[in-house]
Amino acid sequence: FSVVSMGLAGETTEEMITRLKYILAKSQVNGSRISYSHAIILGGTNDLAYSSPEDIFNNLQKLYSQLENQGVRIIAVTIPEARFSGGWYVERRASVNNMIKQ
């Protein structure tokens, strides 16, 4: 098997949704369509300052659905700790992570 990294630092989950649509539509090697078996999704860190936990999770669900519709198995990663650890950040991160875990 091979691993393809397509993560981009600084992206929001909305940007990830748009880019994933493009990746799935255009993924080809030498004219043959690439079939992905698994996808590791880590998103939401860059949304925490601007979006509610519910909006972040809804966007993650859209990513998961796009992949599941292509037969791809999802490995959902919770939002890790970051340098910034203010009270609102910790609360929002915990809220999103709890939704991901369910």
Tab-separated table of N, CA, C and O in Angstrom:
chain	number	residue	atom	x	y	z
A	1	PHE	N	0.837	-1.180	0.000
A	1	PHE	CA	0.000	0.000	0.000
A	1	PHE	C	0.878	1.237	0.000
A	1	PHE	O	2.056	1.173	0.304
A	2	SER	N	0.291	2.346	-0.323
A	2	SER	CA	1.032	3.602	-0.291
A	2	SER	C	0.234	4.634	0.495
A	2	SER	O	-0.978	4.528	0.621
A	3	VAL	N	0.960	5.600	1.025
A	3	VAL	CA	0.353	6.673	1.797
A	3	VAL	C	0.541	7.970	1.025
A	3	VAL	O	1.647	8.270	0.576
A	4	VAL	N	-0.535	8.714	0.882
A	4	VAL	CA	-0.493	9.996	0.191
A	4	VAL	C	-0.930	11.067	1.179
A	4	VAL	O	-2.037	11.017	1.704
A	5	SER	N	-0.063	12.033	1.439
A	5	SER	CA	-0.392	13.116	2.357
A	5	SER	C	-0.935	14.299	1.566
A	5	SER	O	-0.279	14.787	0.651
A	6	MET	N	-2.135	14.734	1.914
A	6	MET	CA	-2.748	15.857	1.214
A	6	MET	C	-3.178	16.962	2.166
A	6	MET	O	-3.943	17.835	1.800
A	7	GLY	N	-2.690	16.918	3.396
A	7	GLY	CA	-3.042	17.941	4.369
A	7	GLY	C	-2.353	19.254	4.073
A	7	GLY	O	-1.240	19.286	3.563
A	8	LEU	N	-3.036	20.338	4.368
A	8	LEU	CA	-2.471	21.677	4.210
A	8	LEU	C	-2.620	22.442	5.518
A	8	LEU	O	-3.735	22.596	6.026
A	9	ALA	N	-1.518	22.921	6.036
A	9	ALA	CA	-1.558	23.715	7.261
A	9	ALA	C	-2.343	25.003	7.021
A	9	ALA	O	-2.245	25.614	5.955
A	10	GLY	N	-3.141	25.384	7.996
A	10	GLY	CA	-3.868	26.646	7.921
A	10	GLY	C	-5.254	26.552	7.325
A	10	GLY	O	-6.002	27.524	7.332
A	11	GLU	N	-5.638	25.399	6.812
A	11	GLU	CA	-6.944	25.251	6.184
A	11	GLU	C	-8.058	25.121	7.214
A	11	GLU	O	-7.880	24.495	8.253
A	12	THR	N	-9.202	25.686	6.900
A	12	THR	CA	-10.393	25.492	7.718
A	12	THR	C	-11.144	24.270	7.186
A	12	THR	O	-10.867	23.790	6.080
A	13	THR	N	-12.111	23.800	7.945
A	13	THR	CA	-12.877	22.647	7.470
A	13	THR	C	-13.681	22.982	6.214
A	13	THR	O	-13.859	22.118	5.357
A	14	GLU	N	-14.148	24.205	6.081
A	14	GLU	CA	-14.847	24.590	4.840
A	14	GLU	C	-13.916	24.498	3.637
A	14	GLU	O	-14.316	24.037	2.566
A	15	GLU	N	-12.689	24.940	3.803
A	15	GLU	CA	-11.712	24.838	2.715
A	15	GLU	C	-11.372	23.374	2.423
A	15	GLU	O	-11.181	22.993	1.266
A	16	MET	N	-11.328	22.558	3.462
A	16	MET	CA	-11.063	21.130	3.283
A	16	MET	C	-12.169	20.469	2.459
A	16	MET	O	-11.892	19.630	1.603
A	17	ILE	N	-13.420	20.850	2.713
A	17	ILE	CA	-14.556	20.292	1.966
A	17	ILE	C	-14.403	20.585	0.483
A	17	ILE	O	-14.537	19.701	-0.365
A	18	THR	N	-14.117	21.835	0.165
A	18	THR	CA	-13.964	22.241	-1.233
A	18	THR	C	-12.805	21.504	-1.895
A	18	THR	O	-12.927	20.997	-3.008
A	19	ARG	N	-11.688	21.407	-1.206
A	19	ARG	CA	-10.510	20.769	-1.780
A	19	ARG	C	-10.705	19.260	-1.927
A	19	ARG	O	-10.272	18.657	-2.907
A	20	LEU	N	-11.397	18.634	-0.971
A	20	LEU	CA	-11.637	17.199	-1.062
A	20	LEU	C	-12.487	16.859	-2.279
A	20	LEU	O	-12.220	15.867	-2.967
A	21	LYS	N	-13.490	17.672	-2.574
A	21	LYS	CA	-14.299	17.443	-3.777
A	21	LYS	C	-13.405	17.417	-5.016
A	21	LYS	O	-13.547	16.550	-5.882
A	22	TYR	N	-12.483	18.355	-5.095
A	22	TYR	CA	-11.561	18.427	-6.223
A	22	TYR	C	-10.642	17.207	-6.247
A	22	TYR	O	-10.423	16.601	-7.297
A	23	ILE	N	-10.094	16.842	-5.107
A	23	ILE	CA	-9.180	15.700	-5.031
A	23	ILE	C	-9.876	14.427	-5.498
A	23	ILE	O	-9.330	13.659	-6.302
A	24	LEU	N	-11.086	14.198	-5.012
A	24	LEU	CA	-11.802	12.981	-5.386
A	24	LEU	C	-12.166	12.962	-6.869
A	24	LEU	O	-12.152	11.913	-7.494
A	25	ALA	N	-12.459	14.122	-7.415
A	25	ALA	CA	-12.817	14.194	-8.831
A	25	ALA	C	-11.608	14.063	-9.756
A	25	ALA	O	-11.706	13.522	-10.845
A	26	LYS	N	-10.461	14.531	-9.320
A	26	LYS	CA	-9.291	14.608	-10.191
A	26	LYS	C	-8.187	13.601	-9.883
A	26	LYS	O	-7.153	13.629	-10.532
A	27	SER	N	-8.397	12.714	-8.906
A	27	SER	CA	-7.331	11.792	-8.504
A	27	SER	C	-7.096	10.731	-9.567
A	27	SER	O	-7.868	9.787	-9.712
A	28	GLN	N	-6.007	10.918	-10.304
A	28	GLN	CA	-5.625	9.972	-11.345
A	28	GLN	C	-4.112	9.862	-11.418
A	28	GLN	O	-3.403	10.819	-11.130
A	29	VAL	N	-3.651	8.682	-11.778
A	29	VAL	CA	-2.238	8.452	-12.019
A	29	VAL	C	-2.132	7.764	-13.371
A	29	VAL	O	-2.736	6.718	-13.596
A	30	ASN	N	-1.392	8.361	-14.284
A	30	ASN	CA	-1.228	7.803	-15.634
A	30	ASN	C	-2.568	7.484	-16.287
A	30	ASN	O	-2.726	6.451	-16.932
A	31	GLY	N	-3.559	8.334	-16.073
A	31	GLY	CA	-4.862	8.166	-16.694
A	31	GLY	C	-5.801	7.223	-15.973
A	31	GLY	O	-6.952	7.082	-16.359
A	32	SER	N	-5.330	6.551	-14.922
A	32	SER	CA	-6.183	5.631	-14.171
A	32	SER	C	-6.640	6.286	-12.870
A	32	SER	O	-5.851	6.920	-12.184
A	33	ARG	N	-7.899	6.100	-12.570
A	33	ARG	CA	-8.465	6.674	-11.340
A	33	ARG	C	-7.852	6.005	-10.119
A	33	ARG	O	-7.730	4.797	-10.050
A	34	ILE	N	-7.482	6.824	-9.139
A	34	ILE	CA	-6.934	6.324	-7.885
A	34	ILE	C	-8.104	5.972	-6.968
A	34	ILE	O	-9.052	6.736	-6.823
A	35	SER	N	-8.010	4.817	-6.335
A	35	SER	CA	-9.009	4.397	-5.372
A	35	SER	C	-8.364	4.414	-3.987
A	35	SER	O	-7.342	3.769	-3.779
A	36	TYR	N	-8.941	5.161	-3.091
A	36	TYR	CA	-8.420	5.249	-1.731
A	36	TYR	C	-9.183	4.272	-0.842
A	36	TYR	O	-10.402	4.186	-0.911
A	37	SER	N	-8.475	3.553	0.027
A	37	SER	CA	-9.146	2.619	0.930
A	37	SER	C	-9.465	3.276	2.273
A	37	SER	O	-10.495	2.992	2.868
A	38	HIS	N	-8.570	4.146	2.743
A	38	HIS	CA	-8.725	4.800	4.041
A	38	HIS	C	-8.332	6.269	3.934
A	38	HIS	O	-7.510	6.623	3.093
A	39	ALA	N	-8.906	7.072	4.811
A	39	ALA	CA	-8.516	8.483	4.902
A	39	ALA	C	-8.443	8.874	6.377
A	39	ALA	O	-9.336	8.542	7.159
A	40	ILE	N	-7.372	9.529	6.731
A	40	ILE	CA	-7.210	10.068	8.077
A	40	ILE	C	-7.602	11.540	8.018
A	40	ILE	O	-7.000	12.306	7.259
A	41	ILE	N	-8.610	11.901	8.774
A	41	ILE	CA	-9.099	13.286	8.757
A	41	ILE	C	-8.806	13.954	10.091
A	41	ILE	O	-9.303	13.540	11.131
A	42	LEU	N	-7.995	14.987	10.032
A	42	LEU	CA	-7.714	15.847	11.188
A	42	LEU	C	-8.052	17.259	10.753
A	42	LEU	O	-7.366	17.847	9.918
A	43	GLY	N	-9.129	17.788	11.281
A	43	GLY	CA	-9.542	19.132	10.910
A	43	GLY	C	-10.237	19.806	12.077
A	43	GLY	O	-10.682	19.147	13.020
A	44	GLY	N	-10.323	21.112	12.017
A	44	GLY	CA	-11.050	21.882	13.002
A	44	GLY	C	-10.207	22.817	13.840
A	44	GLY	O	-10.728	23.777	14.396
A	45	THR	N	-8.902	22.566	13.915
A	45	THR	CA	-8.047	23.418	14.742
A	45	THR	C	-8.152	24.878	14.307
A	45	THR	O	-8.306	25.777	15.143
A	46	ASN	N	-8.085	25.120	13.008
A	46	ASN	CA	-8.101	26.488	12.497
A	46	ASN	C	-9.486	27.124	12.537
A	46	ASN	O	-9.621	28.322	12.344
A	47	ASP	N	-10.502	26.335	12.801
A	47	ASP	CA	-11.871	26.849	12.900
A	47	ASP	C	-12.213	27.317	14.308
A	47	ASP	O	-13.170	28.061	14.492
A	48	LEU	N	-11.486	26.840	15.294
A	48	LEU	CA	-11.875	27.059	16.688
A	48	LEU	C	-12.067	28.527	17.044
A	48	LEU	O	-12.943	28.853	17.843
A	49	ALA	N	-11.292	29.417	16.458
A	49	ALA	CA	-11.401	30.840	16.793
A	49	ALA	C	-12.602	31.512	16.125
A	49	ALA	O	-13.030	32.571	16.567
A	50	TYR	N	-13.162	30.874	15.089
A	50	TYR	CA	-14.177	31.560	14.282
A	50	TYR	C	-15.522	30.851	14.201
A	50	TYR	O	-16.499	31.449	13.783
A	51	SER	N	-15.559	29.577	14.552
A	51	SER	CA	-16.778	28.793	14.351
A	51	SER	C	-17.208	28.113	15.643
A	51	SER	O	-16.389	27.832	16.514
A	52	SER	N	-18.487	27.818	15.702
A	52	SER	CA	-19.002	27.089	16.865
A	52	SER	C	-18.583	25.623	16.750
A	52	SER	O	-18.330	25.122	15.651
A	53	PRO	N	-18.527	24.926	17.868
A	53	PRO	CA	-18.217	23.498	17.810
A	53	PRO	C	-19.180	22.725	16.904
A	53	PRO	O	-18.770	21.827	16.175
A	54	GLU	N	-20.456	23.107	16.931
A	54	GLU	CA	-21.450	22.431	16.092
A	54	GLU	C	-21.155	22.635	14.609
A	54	GLU	O	-21.265	21.693	13.814
A	55	ASP	N	-20.788	23.863	14.220
A	55	ASP	CA	-20.462	24.129	12.813
A	55	ASP	C	-19.209	23.363	12.382
A	55	ASP	O	-19.152	22.840	11.272
A	56	ILE	N	-18.233	23.305	13.257
A	56	ILE	CA	-17.001	22.567	12.947
A	56	ILE	C	-17.331	21.091	12.748
A	56	ILE	O	-16.916	20.469	11.760
A	57	PHE	N	-18.099	20.527	13.662
A	57	PHE	CA	-18.442	19.112	13.555
A	57	PHE	C	-19.288	18.840	12.315
A	57	PHE	O	-19.097	17.830	11.640
A	58	ASN	N	-20.219	19.727	11.994
A	58	ASN	CA	-21.021	19.556	10.769
A	58	ASN	C	-20.133	19.524	9.537
A	58	ASN	O	-20.364	18.731	8.617
A	59	ASN	N	-19.122	20.385	9.501
A	59	ASN	CA	-18.193	20.367	8.368
A	59	ASN	C	-17.392	19.066	8.333
A	59	ASN	O	-17.157	18.503	7.257
A	60	LEU	N	-16.968	18.590	9.490
A	60	LEU	CA	-16.253	17.314	9.533
A	60	LEU	C	-17.161	16.191	9.035
A	60	LEU	O	-16.720	15.322	8.266
A	61	GLN	N	-18.435	16.225	9.412
A	61	GLN	CA	-19.388	15.212	8.946
A	61	GLN	C	-19.513	15.237	7.423
A	61	GLN	O	-19.637	14.191	6.791
A	62	LYS	N	-19.478	16.424	6.834
A	62	LYS	CA	-19.533	16.541	5.376
A	62	LYS	C	-18.311	15.889	4.738
A	62	LYS	O	-18.418	15.216	3.703
A	63	LEU	N	-17.133	16.095	5.350
A	63	LEU	CA	-15.920	15.450	4.851
A	63	LEU	C	-16.055	13.935	4.941
A	63	LEU	O	-15.753	13.212	3.984
A	64	TYR	N	-16.490	13.450	6.095
A	64	TYR	CA	-16.647	12.012	6.278
A	64	TYR	C	-17.618	11.450	5.243
A	64	TYR	O	-17.363	10.394	4.654
A	65	SER	N	-18.723	12.142	5.014
A	65	SER	CA	-19.738	11.664	4.064
A	65	SER	C	-19.198	11.595	2.643
A	65	SER	O	-19.475	10.641	1.908
A	66	GLN	N	-18.453	12.628	2.238
A	66	GLN	CA	-17.868	12.625	0.886
A	66	GLN	C	-17.010	11.385	0.681
A	66	GLN	O	-17.071	10.741	-0.364
A	67	LEU	N	-16.218	11.071	1.678
A	67	LEU	CA	-15.325	9.912	1.578
A	67	LEU	C	-16.091	8.600	1.655
A	67	LEU	O	-15.845	7.681	0.868
A	68	GLU	N	-17.038	8.496	2.573
A	68	GLU	CA	-17.828	7.272	2.697
A	68	GLU	C	-18.602	6.985	1.425
A	68	GLU	O	-18.754	5.830	1.031
A	69	ASN	N	-19.075	8.032	0.749
A	69	ASN	CA	-19.788	7.857	-0.521
A	69	ASN	C	-18.890	7.282	-1.609
A	69	ASN	O	-19.385	6.744	-2.598
A	70	GLN	N	-17.588	7.397	-1.438
A	70	GLN	CA	-16.610	6.840	-2.389
A	70	GLN	C	-16.093	5.472	-1.914
A	70	GLN	O	-15.179	4.913	-2.506
A	71	GLY	N	-16.649	4.976	-0.809
A	71	GLY	CA	-16.223	3.690	-0.281
A	71	GLY	C	-14.947	3.741	0.543
A	71	GLY	O	-14.304	2.728	0.780
A	72	VAL	N	-14.581	4.934	0.989
A	72	VAL	CA	-13.352	5.126	1.758
A	72	VAL	C	-13.674	4.994	3.245
A	72	VAL	O	-14.644	5.573	3.734
A	73	ARG	N	-12.856	4.246	3.960
A	73	ARG	CA	-13.015	4.111	5.413
A	73	ARG	C	-12.354	5.308	6.095
A	73	ARG	O	-11.253	5.708	5.728
A	74	ILE	N	-13.027	5.842	7.111
A	74	ILE	CA	-12.596	7.071	7.776
A	74	ILE	C	-11.871	6.752	9.085
A	74	ILE	O	-12.340	5.947	9.881
A	75	ILE	N	-10.752	7.425	9.284
A	75	ILE	CA	-10.071	7.439	10.574
A	75	ILE	C	-10.164	8.883	11.050
A	75	ILE	O	-9.483	9.770	10.533
A	76	ALA	N	-11.081	9.124	11.980
A	76	ALA	CA	-11.339	10.480	12.469
A	76	ALA	C	-10.413	10.779	13.647
A	76	ALA	O	-10.422	10.056	14.643
A	77	VAL	N	-9.644	11.838	13.518
A	77	VAL	CA	-8.696	12.242	14.555
A	77	VAL	C	-9.266	13.440	15.301
A	77	VAL	O	-9.784	14.373	14.683
A	78	THR	N	-9.171	13.409	16.621
A	78	THR	CA	-9.637	14.543	17.409
A	78	THR	C	-8.650	15.700	17.301
A	78	THR	O	-7.495	15.515	16.907
A	79	ILE	N	-9.116	16.888	17.634
A	79	ILE	CA	-8.285	18.090	17.557
A	79	ILE	C	-7.253	18.051	18.687
A	79	ILE	O	-7.621	17.961	19.858
A	80	PRO	N	-5.973	18.114	18.343
A	80	PRO	CA	-4.933	18.044	19.378
A	80	PRO	C	-4.772	19.371	20.124
A	80	PRO	O	-5.275	20.411	19.691
A	81	GLU	N	-4.068	19.292	21.229
A	81	GLU	CA	-3.734	20.512	21.957
A	81	GLU	C	-2.837	21.377	21.082
A	81	GLU	O	-2.123	20.877	20.220
A	82	ALA	N	-2.882	22.681	21.321
A	82	ALA	CA	-2.046	23.620	20.576
A	82	ALA	C	-1.373	24.568	21.560
A	82	ALA	O	-1.663	24.542	22.753
A	83	ARG	N	-0.495	25.401	21.041
A	83	ARG	CA	0.191	26.372	21.904
A	83	ARG	C	-0.776	27.258	22.657
A	83	ARG	O	-0.609	27.530	23.816
A	84	PHE	N	-1.802	27.706	21.924
A	84	PHE	CA	-2.806	28.548	22.562
A	84	PHE	C	-3.731	27.657	23.371
A	84	PHE	O	-4.245	26.681	22.862
A	85	SER	N	-3.910	27.996	24.618
A	85	SER	CA	-4.755	27.141	25.460
A	85	SER	C	-5.682	27.957	26.346
A	85	SER	O	-5.907	27.623	27.493
A	86	GLY	N	-6.212	29.062	25.787
A	86	GLY	CA	-7.156	29.879	26.539
A	86	GLY	C	-8.414	29.095	26.862
A	86	GLY	O	-8.723	28.081	26.226
A	87	GLY	N	-9.176	29.569	27.846
A	87	GLY	CA	-10.367	28.868	28.298
A	87	GLY	C	-11.357	28.541	27.203
A	87	GLY	O	-11.854	27.423	27.118
A	88	TRP	N	-11.674	29.518	26.343
A	88	TRP	CA	-12.643	29.268	25.273
A	88	TRP	C	-12.112	28.244	24.284
A	88	TRP	O	-12.868	27.430	23.764
A	89	TYR	N	-10.801	28.255	24.027
A	89	TYR	CA	-10.200	27.293	23.096
A	89	TYR	C	-10.357	25.878	23.644
A	89	TYR	O	-10.770	24.961	22.931
A	90	VAL	N	-10.017	25.701	24.912
A	90	VAL	CA	-10.093	24.386	25.546
A	90	VAL	C	-11.535	23.878	25.528
A	90	VAL	O	-11.788	22.712	25.219
A	91	GLU	N	-12.485	24.760	25.831
A	91	GLU	CA	-13.894	24.370	25.853
A	91	GLU	C	-14.391	23.980	24.467
A	91	GLU	O	-15.060	22.957	24.307
A	92	ARG	N	-14.067	24.780	23.456
A	92	ARG	CA	-14.515	24.466	22.099
A	92	ARG	C	-13.863	23.186	21.584
A	92	ARG	O	-14.510	22.353	20.958
A	93	ARG	N	-12.574	23.049	21.829
A	93	ARG	CA	-11.853	21.849	21.385
A	93	ARG	C	-12.453	20.604	22.034
A	93	ARG	O	-12.724	19.604	21.368
A	94	ALA	N	-12.710	20.671	23.341
A	94	ALA	CA	-13.295	19.535	24.057
A	94	ALA	C	-14.679	19.189	23.505
A	94	ALA	O	-15.019	18.007	23.351
A	95	SER	N	-15.457	20.212	23.193
A	95	SER	CA	-16.795	19.988	22.657
A	95	SER	C	-16.746	19.274	21.303
A	95	SER	O	-17.466	18.289	21.067
A	96	VAL	N	-15.904	19.767	20.401
A	96	VAL	CA	-15.764	19.138	19.086
A	96	VAL	C	-15.236	17.714	19.257
A	96	VAL	O	-15.754	16.767	18.640
A	97	ASN	N	-14.228	17.539	20.083
A	97	ASN	CA	-13.649	16.212	20.277
A	97	ASN	C	-14.667	15.215	20.825
A	97	ASN	O	-14.682	14.055	20.416
A	98	ASN	N	-15.527	15.668	21.739
A	98	ASN	CA	-16.573	14.788	22.251
A	98	ASN	C	-17.529	14.359	21.141
A	98	ASN	O	-17.957	13.199	21.103
A	99	MET	N	-17.868	15.276	20.245
A	99	MET	CA	-18.748	14.933	19.123
A	99	MET	C	-18.059	13.943	18.183
A	99	MET	O	-18.693	13.011	17.692
A	100	ILE	N	-16.779	14.135	17.925
A	100	ILE	CA	-16.033	13.225	17.050
A	100	ILE	C	-16.011	11.817	17.649
A	100	ILE	O	-16.172	10.826	16.941
A	101	LYS	N	-15.840	11.724	18.952
A	101	LYS	CA	-15.722	10.427	19.622
A	101	LYS	C	-17.021	9.635	19.631
A	101	LYS	O	-17.005	8.427	19.799
A	102	GLN	N	-18.157	10.312	19.474
A	102	GLN	CA	-19.442	9.617	19.561
A	102	GLN	C	-19.779	8.846	18.318
A	102	GLN	O	-19.616	8.941	17.280
